[in-house]
Coordinates of C-alpha atoms in Angstrom, one line a residue:
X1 CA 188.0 54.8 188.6
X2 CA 189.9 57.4 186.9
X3 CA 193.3 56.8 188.7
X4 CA 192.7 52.8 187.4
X5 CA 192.2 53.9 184.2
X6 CA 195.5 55.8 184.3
X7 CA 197.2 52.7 184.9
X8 CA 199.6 51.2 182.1
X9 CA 198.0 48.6 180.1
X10 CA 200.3 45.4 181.3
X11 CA 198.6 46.4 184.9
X12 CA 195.1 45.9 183.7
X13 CA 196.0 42.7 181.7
X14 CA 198.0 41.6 185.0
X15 CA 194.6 41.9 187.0
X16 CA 193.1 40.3 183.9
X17 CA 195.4 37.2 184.8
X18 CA 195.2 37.1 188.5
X19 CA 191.4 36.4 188.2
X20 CA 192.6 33.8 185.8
X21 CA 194.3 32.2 188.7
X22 CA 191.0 32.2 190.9
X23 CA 189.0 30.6 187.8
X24 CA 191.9 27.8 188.4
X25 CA 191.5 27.1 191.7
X26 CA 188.1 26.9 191.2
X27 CA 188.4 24.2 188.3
X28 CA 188.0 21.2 190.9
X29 CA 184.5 22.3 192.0
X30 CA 181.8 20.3 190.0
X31 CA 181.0 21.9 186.8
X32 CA 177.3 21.8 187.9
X33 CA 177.9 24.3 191.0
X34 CA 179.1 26.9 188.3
X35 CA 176.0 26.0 186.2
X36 CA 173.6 26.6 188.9
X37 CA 175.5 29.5 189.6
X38 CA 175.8 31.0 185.6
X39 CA 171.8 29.9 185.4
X40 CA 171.2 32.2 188.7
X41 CA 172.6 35.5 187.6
X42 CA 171.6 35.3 184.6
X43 CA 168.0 37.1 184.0
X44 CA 165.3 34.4 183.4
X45 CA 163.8 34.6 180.1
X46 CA 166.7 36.9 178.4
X47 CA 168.5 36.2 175.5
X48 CA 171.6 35.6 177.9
X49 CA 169.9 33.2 179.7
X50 CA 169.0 31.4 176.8
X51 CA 172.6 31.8 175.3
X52 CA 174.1 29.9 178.7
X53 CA 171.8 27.1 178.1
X54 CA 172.3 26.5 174.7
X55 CA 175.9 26.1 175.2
X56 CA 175.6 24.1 178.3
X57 CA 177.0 27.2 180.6
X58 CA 180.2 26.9 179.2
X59 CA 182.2 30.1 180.4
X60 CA 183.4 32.6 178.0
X61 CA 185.2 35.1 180.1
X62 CA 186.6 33.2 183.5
X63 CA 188.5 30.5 181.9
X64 CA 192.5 30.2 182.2
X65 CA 193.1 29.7 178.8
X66 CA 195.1 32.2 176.8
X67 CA 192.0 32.6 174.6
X68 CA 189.9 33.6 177.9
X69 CA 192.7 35.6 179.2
X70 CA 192.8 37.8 175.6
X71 CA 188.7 38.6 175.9
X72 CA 188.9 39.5 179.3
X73 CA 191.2 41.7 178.7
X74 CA 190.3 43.0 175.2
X75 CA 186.6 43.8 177.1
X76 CA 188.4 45.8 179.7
X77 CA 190.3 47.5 177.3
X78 CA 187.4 48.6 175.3
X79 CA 185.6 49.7 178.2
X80 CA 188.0 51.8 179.7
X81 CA 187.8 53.5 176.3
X82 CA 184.3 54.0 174.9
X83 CA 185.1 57.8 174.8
X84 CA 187.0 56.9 171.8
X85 CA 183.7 56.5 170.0
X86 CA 182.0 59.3 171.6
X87 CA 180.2 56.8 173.6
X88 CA 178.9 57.4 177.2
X89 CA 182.2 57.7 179.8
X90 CA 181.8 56.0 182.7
X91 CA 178.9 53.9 181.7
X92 CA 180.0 50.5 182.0
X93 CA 181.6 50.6 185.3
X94 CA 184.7 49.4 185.1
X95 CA 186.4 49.5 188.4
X96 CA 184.0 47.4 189.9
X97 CA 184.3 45.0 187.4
X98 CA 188.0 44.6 187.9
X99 CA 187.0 44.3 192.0
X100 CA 184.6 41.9 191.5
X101 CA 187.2 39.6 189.3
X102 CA 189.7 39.9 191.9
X103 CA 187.8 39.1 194.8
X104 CA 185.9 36.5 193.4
X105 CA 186.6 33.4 195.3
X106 CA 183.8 31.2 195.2
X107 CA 181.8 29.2 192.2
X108 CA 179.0 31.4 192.9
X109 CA 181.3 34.5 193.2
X110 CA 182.7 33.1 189.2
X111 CA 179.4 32.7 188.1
X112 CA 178.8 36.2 188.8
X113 CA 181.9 37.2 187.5
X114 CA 181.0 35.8 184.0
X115 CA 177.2 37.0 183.5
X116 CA 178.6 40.4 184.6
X117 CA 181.3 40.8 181.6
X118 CA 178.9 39.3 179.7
X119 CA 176.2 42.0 180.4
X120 CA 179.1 44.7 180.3
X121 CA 180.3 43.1 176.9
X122 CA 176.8 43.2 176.0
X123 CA 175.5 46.4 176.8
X124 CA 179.2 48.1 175.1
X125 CA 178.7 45.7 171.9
X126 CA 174.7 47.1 171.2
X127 CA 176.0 50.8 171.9
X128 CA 178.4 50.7 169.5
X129 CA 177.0 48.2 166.6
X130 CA 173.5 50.5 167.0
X131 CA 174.5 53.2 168.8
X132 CA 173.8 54.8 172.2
X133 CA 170.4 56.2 171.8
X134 CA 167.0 55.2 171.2
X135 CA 166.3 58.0 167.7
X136 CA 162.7 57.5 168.5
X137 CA 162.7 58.7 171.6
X138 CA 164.2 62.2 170.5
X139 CA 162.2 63.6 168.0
X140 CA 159.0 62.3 166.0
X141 CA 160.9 62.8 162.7
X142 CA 163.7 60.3 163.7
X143 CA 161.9 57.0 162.3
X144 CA 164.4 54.9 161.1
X145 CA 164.5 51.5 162.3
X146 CA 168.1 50.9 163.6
X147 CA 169.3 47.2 163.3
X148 CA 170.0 45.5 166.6
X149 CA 171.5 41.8 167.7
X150 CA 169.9 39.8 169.9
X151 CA 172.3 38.8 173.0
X152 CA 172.4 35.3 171.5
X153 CA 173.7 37.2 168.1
X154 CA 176.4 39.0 170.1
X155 CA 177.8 35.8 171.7
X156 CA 178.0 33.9 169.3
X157 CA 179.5 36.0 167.2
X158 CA 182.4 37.0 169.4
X159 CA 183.1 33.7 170.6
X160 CA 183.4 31.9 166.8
X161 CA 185.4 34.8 166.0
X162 CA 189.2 34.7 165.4
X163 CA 190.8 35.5 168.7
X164 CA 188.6 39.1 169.6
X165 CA 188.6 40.3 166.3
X166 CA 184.4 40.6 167.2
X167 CA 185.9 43.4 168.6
X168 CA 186.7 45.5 165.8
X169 CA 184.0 44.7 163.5
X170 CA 181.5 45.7 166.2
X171 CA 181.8 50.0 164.9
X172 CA 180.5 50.8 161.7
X173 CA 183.2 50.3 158.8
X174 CA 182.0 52.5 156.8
X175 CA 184.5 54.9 155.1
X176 CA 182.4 58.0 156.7
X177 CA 183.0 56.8 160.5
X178 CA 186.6 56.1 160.6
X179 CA 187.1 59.9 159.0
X180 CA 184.7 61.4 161.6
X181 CA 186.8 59.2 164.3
X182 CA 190.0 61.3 162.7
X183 CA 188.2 64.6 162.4
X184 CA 187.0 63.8 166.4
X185 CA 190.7 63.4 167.6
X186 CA 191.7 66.6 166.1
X187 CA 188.8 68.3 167.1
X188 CA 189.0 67.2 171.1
X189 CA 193.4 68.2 170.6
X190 CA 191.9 71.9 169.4
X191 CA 189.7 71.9 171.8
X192 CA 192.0 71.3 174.8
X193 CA 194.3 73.9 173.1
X194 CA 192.0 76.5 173.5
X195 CA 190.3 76.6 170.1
X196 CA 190.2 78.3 166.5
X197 CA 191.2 81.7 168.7
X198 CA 189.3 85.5 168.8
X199 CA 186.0 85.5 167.0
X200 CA 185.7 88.2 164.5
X201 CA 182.9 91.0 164.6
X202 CA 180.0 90.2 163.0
X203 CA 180.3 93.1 159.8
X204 CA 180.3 92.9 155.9
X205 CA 183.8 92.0 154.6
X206 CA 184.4 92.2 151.2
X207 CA 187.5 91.8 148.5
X208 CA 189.4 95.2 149.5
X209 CA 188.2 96.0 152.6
X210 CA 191.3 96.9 155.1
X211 CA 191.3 97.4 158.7
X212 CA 191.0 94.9 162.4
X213 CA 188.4 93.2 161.7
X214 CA 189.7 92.1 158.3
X215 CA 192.9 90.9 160.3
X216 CA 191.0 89.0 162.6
X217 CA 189.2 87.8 159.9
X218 CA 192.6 86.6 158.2
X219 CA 193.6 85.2 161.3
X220 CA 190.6 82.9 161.9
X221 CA 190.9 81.5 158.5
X222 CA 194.6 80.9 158.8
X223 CA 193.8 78.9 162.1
X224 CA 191.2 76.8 160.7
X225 CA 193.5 76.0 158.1
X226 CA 191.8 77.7 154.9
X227 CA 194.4 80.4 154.3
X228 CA 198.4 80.5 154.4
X229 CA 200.3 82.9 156.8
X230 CA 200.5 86.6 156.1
X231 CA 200.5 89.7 157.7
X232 CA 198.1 91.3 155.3
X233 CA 195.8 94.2 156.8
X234 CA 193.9 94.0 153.2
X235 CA 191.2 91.6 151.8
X236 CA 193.0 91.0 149.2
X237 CA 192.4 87.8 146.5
X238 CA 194.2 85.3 148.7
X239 CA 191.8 86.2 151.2
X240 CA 188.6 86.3 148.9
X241 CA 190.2 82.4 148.4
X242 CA 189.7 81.4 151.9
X243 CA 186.8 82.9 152.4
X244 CA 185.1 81.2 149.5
X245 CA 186.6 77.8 150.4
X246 CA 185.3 78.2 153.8
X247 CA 181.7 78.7 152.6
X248 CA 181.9 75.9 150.1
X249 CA 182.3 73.5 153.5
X250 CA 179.6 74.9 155.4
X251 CA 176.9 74.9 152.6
X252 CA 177.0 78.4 152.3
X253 CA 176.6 80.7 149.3
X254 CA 180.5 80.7 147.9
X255 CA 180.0 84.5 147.1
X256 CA 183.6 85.3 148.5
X257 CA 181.9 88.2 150.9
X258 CA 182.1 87.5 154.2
X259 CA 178.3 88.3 155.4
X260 CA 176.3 88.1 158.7
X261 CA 175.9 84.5 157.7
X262 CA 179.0 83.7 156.9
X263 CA 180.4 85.1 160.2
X264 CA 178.3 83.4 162.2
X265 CA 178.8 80.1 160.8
X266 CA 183.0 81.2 160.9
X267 CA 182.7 82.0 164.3
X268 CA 181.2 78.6 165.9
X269 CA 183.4 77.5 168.7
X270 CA 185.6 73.7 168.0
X271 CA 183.7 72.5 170.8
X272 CA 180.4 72.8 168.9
X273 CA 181.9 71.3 166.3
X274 CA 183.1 68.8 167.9
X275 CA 179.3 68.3 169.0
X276 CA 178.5 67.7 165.4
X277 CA 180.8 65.0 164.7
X278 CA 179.5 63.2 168.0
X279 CA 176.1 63.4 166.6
X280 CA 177.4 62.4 163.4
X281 CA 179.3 58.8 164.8
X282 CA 176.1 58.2 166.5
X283 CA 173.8 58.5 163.8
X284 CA 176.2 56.4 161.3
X285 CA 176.1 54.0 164.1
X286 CA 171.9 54.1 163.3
X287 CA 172.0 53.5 159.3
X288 CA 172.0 50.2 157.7
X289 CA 176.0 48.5 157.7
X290 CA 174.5 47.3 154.0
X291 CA 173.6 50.6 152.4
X292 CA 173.7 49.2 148.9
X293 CA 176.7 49.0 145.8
X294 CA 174.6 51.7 144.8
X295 CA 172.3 53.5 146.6
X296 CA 170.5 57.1 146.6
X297 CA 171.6 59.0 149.1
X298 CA 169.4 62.3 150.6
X299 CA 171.1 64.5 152.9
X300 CA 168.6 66.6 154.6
X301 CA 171.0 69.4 155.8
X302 CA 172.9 69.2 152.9
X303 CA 169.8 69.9 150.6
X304 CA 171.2 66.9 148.4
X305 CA 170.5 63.8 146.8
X306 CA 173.1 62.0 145.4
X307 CA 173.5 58.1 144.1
X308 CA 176.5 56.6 145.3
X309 CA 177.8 53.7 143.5
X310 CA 180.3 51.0 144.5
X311 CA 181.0 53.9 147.5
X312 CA 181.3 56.9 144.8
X313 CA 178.8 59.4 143.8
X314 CA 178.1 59.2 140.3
X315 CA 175.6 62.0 140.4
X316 CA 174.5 64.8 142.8
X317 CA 171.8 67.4 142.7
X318 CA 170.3 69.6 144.7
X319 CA 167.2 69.3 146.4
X320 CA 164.5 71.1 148.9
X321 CA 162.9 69.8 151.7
X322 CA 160.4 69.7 154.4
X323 CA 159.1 73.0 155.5
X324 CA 160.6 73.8 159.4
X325 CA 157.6 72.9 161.2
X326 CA 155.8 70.0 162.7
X327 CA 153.9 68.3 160.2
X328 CA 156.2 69.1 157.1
X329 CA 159.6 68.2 158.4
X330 CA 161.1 65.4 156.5
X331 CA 161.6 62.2 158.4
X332 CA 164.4 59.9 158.4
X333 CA 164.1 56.7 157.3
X334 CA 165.7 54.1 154.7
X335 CA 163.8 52.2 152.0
X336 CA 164.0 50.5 148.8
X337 CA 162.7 52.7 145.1
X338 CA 160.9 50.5 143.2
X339 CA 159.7 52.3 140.1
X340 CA 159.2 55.8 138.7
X341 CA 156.3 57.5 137.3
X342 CA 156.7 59.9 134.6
X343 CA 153.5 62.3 133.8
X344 CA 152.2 61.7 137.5
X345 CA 148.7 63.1 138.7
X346 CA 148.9 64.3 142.1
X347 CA 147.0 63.3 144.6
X348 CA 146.6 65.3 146.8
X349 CA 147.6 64.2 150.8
X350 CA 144.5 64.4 152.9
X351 CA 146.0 66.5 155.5
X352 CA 146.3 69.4 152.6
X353 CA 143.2 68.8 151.6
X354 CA 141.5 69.5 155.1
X355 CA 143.8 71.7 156.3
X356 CA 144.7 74.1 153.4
X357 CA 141.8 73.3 150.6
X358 CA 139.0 73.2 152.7
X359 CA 138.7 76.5 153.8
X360 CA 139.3 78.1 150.7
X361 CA 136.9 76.0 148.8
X362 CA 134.3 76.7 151.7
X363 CA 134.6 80.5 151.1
X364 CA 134.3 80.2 147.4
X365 CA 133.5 76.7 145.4
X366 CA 135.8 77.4 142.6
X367 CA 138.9 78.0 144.6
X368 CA 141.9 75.9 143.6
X369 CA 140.1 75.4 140.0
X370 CA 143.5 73.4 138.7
X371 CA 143.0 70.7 140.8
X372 CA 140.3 68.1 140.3
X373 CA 137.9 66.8 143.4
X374 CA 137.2 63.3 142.8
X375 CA 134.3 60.9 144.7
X376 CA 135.2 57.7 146.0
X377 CA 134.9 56.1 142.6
X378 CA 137.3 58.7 140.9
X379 CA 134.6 60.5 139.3
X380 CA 135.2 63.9 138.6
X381 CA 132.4 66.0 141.1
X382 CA 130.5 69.1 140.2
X383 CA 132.4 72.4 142.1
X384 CA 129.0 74.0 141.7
X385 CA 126.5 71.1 143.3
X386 CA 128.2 70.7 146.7
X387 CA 128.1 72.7 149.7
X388 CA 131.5 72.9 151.2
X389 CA 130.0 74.4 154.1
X390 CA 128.8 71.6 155.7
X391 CA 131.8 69.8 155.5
X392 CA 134.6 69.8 158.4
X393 CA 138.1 67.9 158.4
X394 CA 136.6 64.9 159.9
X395 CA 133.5 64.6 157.3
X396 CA 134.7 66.0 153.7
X397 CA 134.2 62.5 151.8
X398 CA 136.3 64.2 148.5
X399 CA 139.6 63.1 146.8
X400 CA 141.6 65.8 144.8
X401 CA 143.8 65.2 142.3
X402 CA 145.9 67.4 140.0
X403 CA 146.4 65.9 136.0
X404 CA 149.3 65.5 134.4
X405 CA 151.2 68.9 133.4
X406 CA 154.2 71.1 133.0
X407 CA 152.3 73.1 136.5
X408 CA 151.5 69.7 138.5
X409 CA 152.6 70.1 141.4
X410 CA 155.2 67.2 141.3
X411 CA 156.4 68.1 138.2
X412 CA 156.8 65.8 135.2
X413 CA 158.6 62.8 137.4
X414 CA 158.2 61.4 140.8
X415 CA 160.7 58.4 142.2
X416 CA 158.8 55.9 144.3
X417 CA 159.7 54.0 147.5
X418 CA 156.8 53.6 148.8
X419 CA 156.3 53.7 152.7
X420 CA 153.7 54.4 155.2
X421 CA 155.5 58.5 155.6
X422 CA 153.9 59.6 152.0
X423 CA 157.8 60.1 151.4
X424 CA 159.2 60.5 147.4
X425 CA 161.4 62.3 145.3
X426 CA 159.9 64.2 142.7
X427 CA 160.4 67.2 140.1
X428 CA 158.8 70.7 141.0
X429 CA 157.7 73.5 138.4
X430 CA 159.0 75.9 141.6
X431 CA 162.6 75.9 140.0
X432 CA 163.7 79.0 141.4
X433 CA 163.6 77.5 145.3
X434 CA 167.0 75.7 144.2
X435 CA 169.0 78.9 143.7
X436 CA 168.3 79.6 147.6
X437 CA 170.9 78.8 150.3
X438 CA 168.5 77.5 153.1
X439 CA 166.1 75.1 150.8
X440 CA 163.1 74.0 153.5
X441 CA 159.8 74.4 151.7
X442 CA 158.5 71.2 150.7
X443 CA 155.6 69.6 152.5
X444 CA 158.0 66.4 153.3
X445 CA 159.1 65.1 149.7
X446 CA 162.3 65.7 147.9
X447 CA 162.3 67.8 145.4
X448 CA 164.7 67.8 142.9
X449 CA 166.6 69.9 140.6
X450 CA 167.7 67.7 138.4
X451 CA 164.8 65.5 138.3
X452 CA 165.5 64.2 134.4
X453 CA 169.4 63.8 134.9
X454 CA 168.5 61.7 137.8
X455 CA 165.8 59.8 136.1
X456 CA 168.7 58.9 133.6
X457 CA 170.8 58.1 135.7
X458 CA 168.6 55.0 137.2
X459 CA 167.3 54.0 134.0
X460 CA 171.5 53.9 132.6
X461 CA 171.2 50.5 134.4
X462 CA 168.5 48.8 132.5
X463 CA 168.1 51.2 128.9
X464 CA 170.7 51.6 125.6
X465 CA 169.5 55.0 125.2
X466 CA 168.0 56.2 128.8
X467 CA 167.3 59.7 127.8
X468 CA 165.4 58.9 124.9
X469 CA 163.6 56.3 126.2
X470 CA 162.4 58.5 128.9
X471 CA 161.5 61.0 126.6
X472 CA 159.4 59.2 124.5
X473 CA 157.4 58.1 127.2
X474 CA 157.3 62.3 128.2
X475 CA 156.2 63.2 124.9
X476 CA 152.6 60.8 125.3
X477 CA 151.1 63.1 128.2
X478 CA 150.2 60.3 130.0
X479 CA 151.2 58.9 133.6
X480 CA 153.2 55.9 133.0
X481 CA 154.9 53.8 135.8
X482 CA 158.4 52.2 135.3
X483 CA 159.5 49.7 137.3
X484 CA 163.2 49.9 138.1
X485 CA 164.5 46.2 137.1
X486 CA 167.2 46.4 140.1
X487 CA 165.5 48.1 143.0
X488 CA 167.8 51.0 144.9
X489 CA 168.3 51.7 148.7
X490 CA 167.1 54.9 149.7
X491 CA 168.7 56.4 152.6
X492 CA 167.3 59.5 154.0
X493 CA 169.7 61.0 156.4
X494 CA 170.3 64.3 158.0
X495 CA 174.1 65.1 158.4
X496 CA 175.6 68.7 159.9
X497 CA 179.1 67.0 159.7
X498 CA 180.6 64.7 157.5
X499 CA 183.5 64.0 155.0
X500 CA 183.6 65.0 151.4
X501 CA 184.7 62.9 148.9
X502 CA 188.6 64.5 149.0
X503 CA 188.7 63.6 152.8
X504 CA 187.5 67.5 153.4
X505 CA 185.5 67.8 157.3
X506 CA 182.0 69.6 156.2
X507 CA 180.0 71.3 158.2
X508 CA 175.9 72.3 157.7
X509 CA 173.1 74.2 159.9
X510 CA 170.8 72.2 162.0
X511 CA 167.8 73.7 160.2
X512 CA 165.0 71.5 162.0
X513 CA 167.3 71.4 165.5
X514 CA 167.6 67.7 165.5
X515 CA 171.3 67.6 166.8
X516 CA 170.8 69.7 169.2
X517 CA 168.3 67.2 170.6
X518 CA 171.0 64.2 169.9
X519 CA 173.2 65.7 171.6
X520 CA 171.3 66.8 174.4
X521 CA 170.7 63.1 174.6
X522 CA 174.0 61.9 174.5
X523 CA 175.6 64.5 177.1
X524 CA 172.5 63.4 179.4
X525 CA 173.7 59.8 178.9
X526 CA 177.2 60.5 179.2
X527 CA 178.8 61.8 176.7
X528 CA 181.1 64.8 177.6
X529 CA 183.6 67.5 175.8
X530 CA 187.3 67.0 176.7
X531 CA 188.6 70.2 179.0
X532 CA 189.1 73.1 177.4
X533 CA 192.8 74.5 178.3
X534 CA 193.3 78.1 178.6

C-alpha cells in the first residue's frame, strides 16, 4: 500500500486507464449481464441499490469515456490522500481497489469493480461532508445533529456535477477550515522537525527577571514566532511583549508575567497542538455548511459569544458556562433564537429544585425565602402549611419561581431558543465571575456580560432607537417577551483551536476534556501524527 502510494501520479492515472481498457472489451457483453451483476453487489434495500435502479445501472466509474476516466482517477486520488483532512489513513483500502480494477476481467468482475468505488466514494464523501465520527457516541454533551446525504444524494450530486468538481465541494468551505488546513500543514512540518524546542521550567518570570530560565523562556517564544531574535539574558519590555501576545492566543490572563499557567500552556508540545486542530477540522466538519448571514456564535472554550454577520463579528462578549461536572456541562447543539424576554421570572429547573432546594427547605421551611413555590395552578403556597418532609425527589408536586428583579437569578434579560436542553443565554447579577480566566459556573446556560449591548445589538435589526426601546420596556418591572422579527442561528460550539479574525492560530484549555475524547476517537479510527524527526 504505501510503496503504491509513493508512486507518481501519471502511474496511478495510467492504472486508472488500463481498467478502462478492460471496461472496453467488455462493452460487447449484453448490457443486462452488467445489470444483474451491478443489482448483485449492490446491498439490497440501500440507498445504493436504489440509486442503480433509478438510473437503470448505468455505470459511473467503469466506463471508457474521458469523463469516467477523470472520476476514477480523481477518487483514487482523494483516497490515497484523506490524511490531508486529518481523516482516517488507510481506511479506504486503496491498493486493493487498484487490484481489483486491474484484474477485473469479467462482467461480473465490472460490476464489482463499480459498486466497490462506489462504496469507497461513498464512505470518503460522508467522512468528509459530516465528518469521521459519530459526536454522540463520545460524550453525552455532544448533541448536535450533524447533516448527512443519503447515498442517492451523494451520486447524484457528483455525477451532474461539472467534470469532479463534487469533489471539492464535498469539505466544509467555510473560512475557519481551510485556515485550520494551513495551520495543520505547518503544524505536521514542525512536528517532523522536531518541534517548538526545550521546554522552559515551570517558575514565575516577570519584567526584569535575568538568568536561564528567562533565556529559555526567550527562546521558546522566538521559535513559536511571538518574539524577534536576540540574545537577551533579561526580561526586558520586548519580552513582556511576547509574553503577553502569547497569552492573548491561549485565552489566558494578558498580565505579561509568565506564571505556572502560563508555562504550562507555553510548554504544550506541536504534536498536541497539532491534536487540536484535528479535533478542530472534524468538528467544523459537524456544524451546519448554512450557519446563517448572521448568526450568534458561543464558543464554549473560549467563554464567548459573539454575533457574526455576513462572516464578521459585529459584537463579542464574554460569557460563563456550564459547571465541570456531569449534569451542568453545556451541551453542543445549534438552534434558532426566536424572541427575548426582558424582566424574566425564573423558573426554577426541576432538577435544582430536587436536588439543591429540597433538602434545605426540608431542614427549615423558610430556606430560600427569595424564591416563590408555586402549585400546579401557579398559586403562590404557604412555606409554613406544608411538610417538606414527606416529600422526596420523585413526589415534591411544587413549582418555584423567582420574580422579576435586579437579584433574579437570570438577571434582567434572557435570549430564547428554545430546545428540549433548557439551554439560553441570559444576564447574571454574579458580575464578578467575568473577570475570572477559567469561567465554568453556570448550571448549562450562557451567561453574559454584556447582556444589554447584546440585546441591542439584535433588536438594531428591527428598532430606530434599540436602546431606548429596550429600556422602556426595563423601566415597567414587568416580564415582557419580544419576538425577534428575523429569527437568528444559534451555534453552540466548543473550540480549543481556531483562527482569529487577523488569520492568528488560537489555542484554548479543554476544560470539560471533550477533545481529548475526539481525539481518542479519531487515532482509534485512524487518524495518526506525522513522525517526529529527531
Amino acid at each position: 500500500m504505501r510503496a503504491f502510494l509513493r508512486l507518481p501520479t501519471r502511474l496511478i492515472f495510467a492504472a486508472c486507464v488500463s481498467a478502462a481498457a478492460s471496461v472496453a472489451n467488455a462493452q460487447s457483453v449484453p448490457d443486462t449481464a452488467f445489470q444483474m451483476a451491478v443489482a448483485e453487489f449492490a446491498p439490497s434495500g440501500s440507498g445504493l441499490a436504489d440509486f442503480y435502479r433509478g438510473n437503470d445501472f448505468a455505470p459511473i466509474w467503469v466506463g471508457e469515456s474521458p469523463e469516467h476516466q477523470a472520476r476514477r482517477a480523481r477518487l483514487i486520488r482523494a483516497l490515497s490522500s484523506t490524511d490531508l483532512h486529518g481523516l482516517p489513513q488507510g481506511d479506504y483500502d486503496v491498493s486493493s481497489l487498484m487490484s481489483q480494477m486491474q484484474d477485473a476481467r469479467s462482467l461480473r468482475d465490472l460490476g464489482a469493480v463499480e459498486i466497490a468505488l462506489s462504496r469507497a466514494f461513498l464512505r470518503y464523501a460522508d467522512d468528509l461532508y459530516s465528518g469521521a465520527l459519530r459526536p454522540a457516541q463520545i460524550d453525552d454533551g455532544l448533541v448536535r445533529k450533524v447533516s448527512r446525504r443519503s447515498a442517492a444524494e451523494h451520486l447524484q450530486a457528483l455525477t451532474t456535477a461539472d467534470g469532479d468538481a463534487y469533489f471539492d465541494e464535498l469539505a466544509p468551505q467555510s473560512v475557519q477550515y481551510r485556515a485550520l488546513m494551513k495551520q495543520k500543514l505547518a503544524l505536521e512540518t514542525l512536528v517532523h522537525q522536531g518541534g517548538w524546542g526545550a521546554s522552559v521550567p515551570v517558575d514565575k518570570l516577570e519584567l526584569g527577571d535575568t538568568g536561564p530560565n528567562v533565556i529559555k523562556l526567550r527562546n521558546r517564544l522566538i521559535t513559536m514566532g511571538y518574539l524577534k531574535p536576540t540574545a537577551s539574558p533579561v526580561f526586558d519590555d520586548a519580552l513582556l511583549a511576547a509574553v503577553k501576545d502569547f497569552q492573548q492566543a491561549h485565552g489566558l490572563a494578558a498580565d505579561g508575567v509568565a506564571g505556572q499557567g502560563t508555562i504550562t500552556e507555553l510548554n504544550r508540545t506541536a504534536s498536541e497542538r497539532l491534536k487540536a486542530v484535528y479535533v478542530a477540522l472534524e468538528r467544523e466538519r459537524w456544524l451546519p455548511r448554512e450557519r446563517g448571514e448572521r448568526h450568534i456564535l458561543v464558543n464554549q472554550a473560549d467563554f464567548s459569544a459573539k454575533i457574526v454577520d455576513e462572516g464578521r463579528v459585529t459584537f463579542e462578549t464574554r460569557a460563563v458556562i456550564g459547571k465541570n461536572v456531569h449534569d451542568r456541562r453545556s451541551p453542543e447543539f445549534s438552534d434558532e433564537m426566536e424572541h427575548m424576554v426582558i424582566n424574566p421570572s425564573w423558573y426554577v429547573p426541576r432538577s435544582i429544585i430536587t436536588k439543591e432546594y429540597l433538602p434545605k427547605l426540608q431542614s427549615n421551611p423558610n430556606a430560600v425565602g427569595h424564591i416563590q413555590i408555586t402549585d400546579r395552578s401557579g398559586r403562590v403556597v404557604n412555606r409554613g402549611a406544608v411538610d417538606f418532609t414527606q416529600f422526596n425527589t420523585r413526589n415534591f408536586p411544587f413549582a418555584m419561581r423567582q420574580p422579576p428583579s435586579k437579584s433574579n437569578a437570570l438577571g434582567l434579560v434572557k435570549f430564547m431558543f428554545p430546545n428540549k436542553y433548557n439551554i439560553y443565554l441570559h444576564d447574571t447579577p454574579q458580575k464578578s465571575l467575568f473577570a475570572r480566566e477559567v469561567r465554568a459556573f453556570s448550571h448549562g446556560c450562557i451567561r453574559l456580560a454584556q447582556p444589554f449591548e447584546f440585546a441591542y445589538a439584535l433588536l438594531a435589526k428591527q428598532e430606530e432607537d434599540p436602546k431606548a426601546f429596550f429600556h422602556r420596556i426595563l423601566a415597567t418591572g414587568k416580564e415582557t417577551t419580544v419576538q425577534l422579527d428575523q429569527h437568528v442561528p444559534v451555534h453552540l460550539i466548543y473550540r480549543t483551536a481556531y483562527i482569529g479574525p487577523k488569520g492568528e492560530v488560537q489555542y484554548r484549555r479543554d476544560v470539560y476534556d471533550r477533545d481529548r475524547k475526539i481525539w481518542e476517537a479519531l487515532q482509534k479510527a485512524g487518524v495518526a501524527l506525522p513522525d517526529v524527526q529527531g
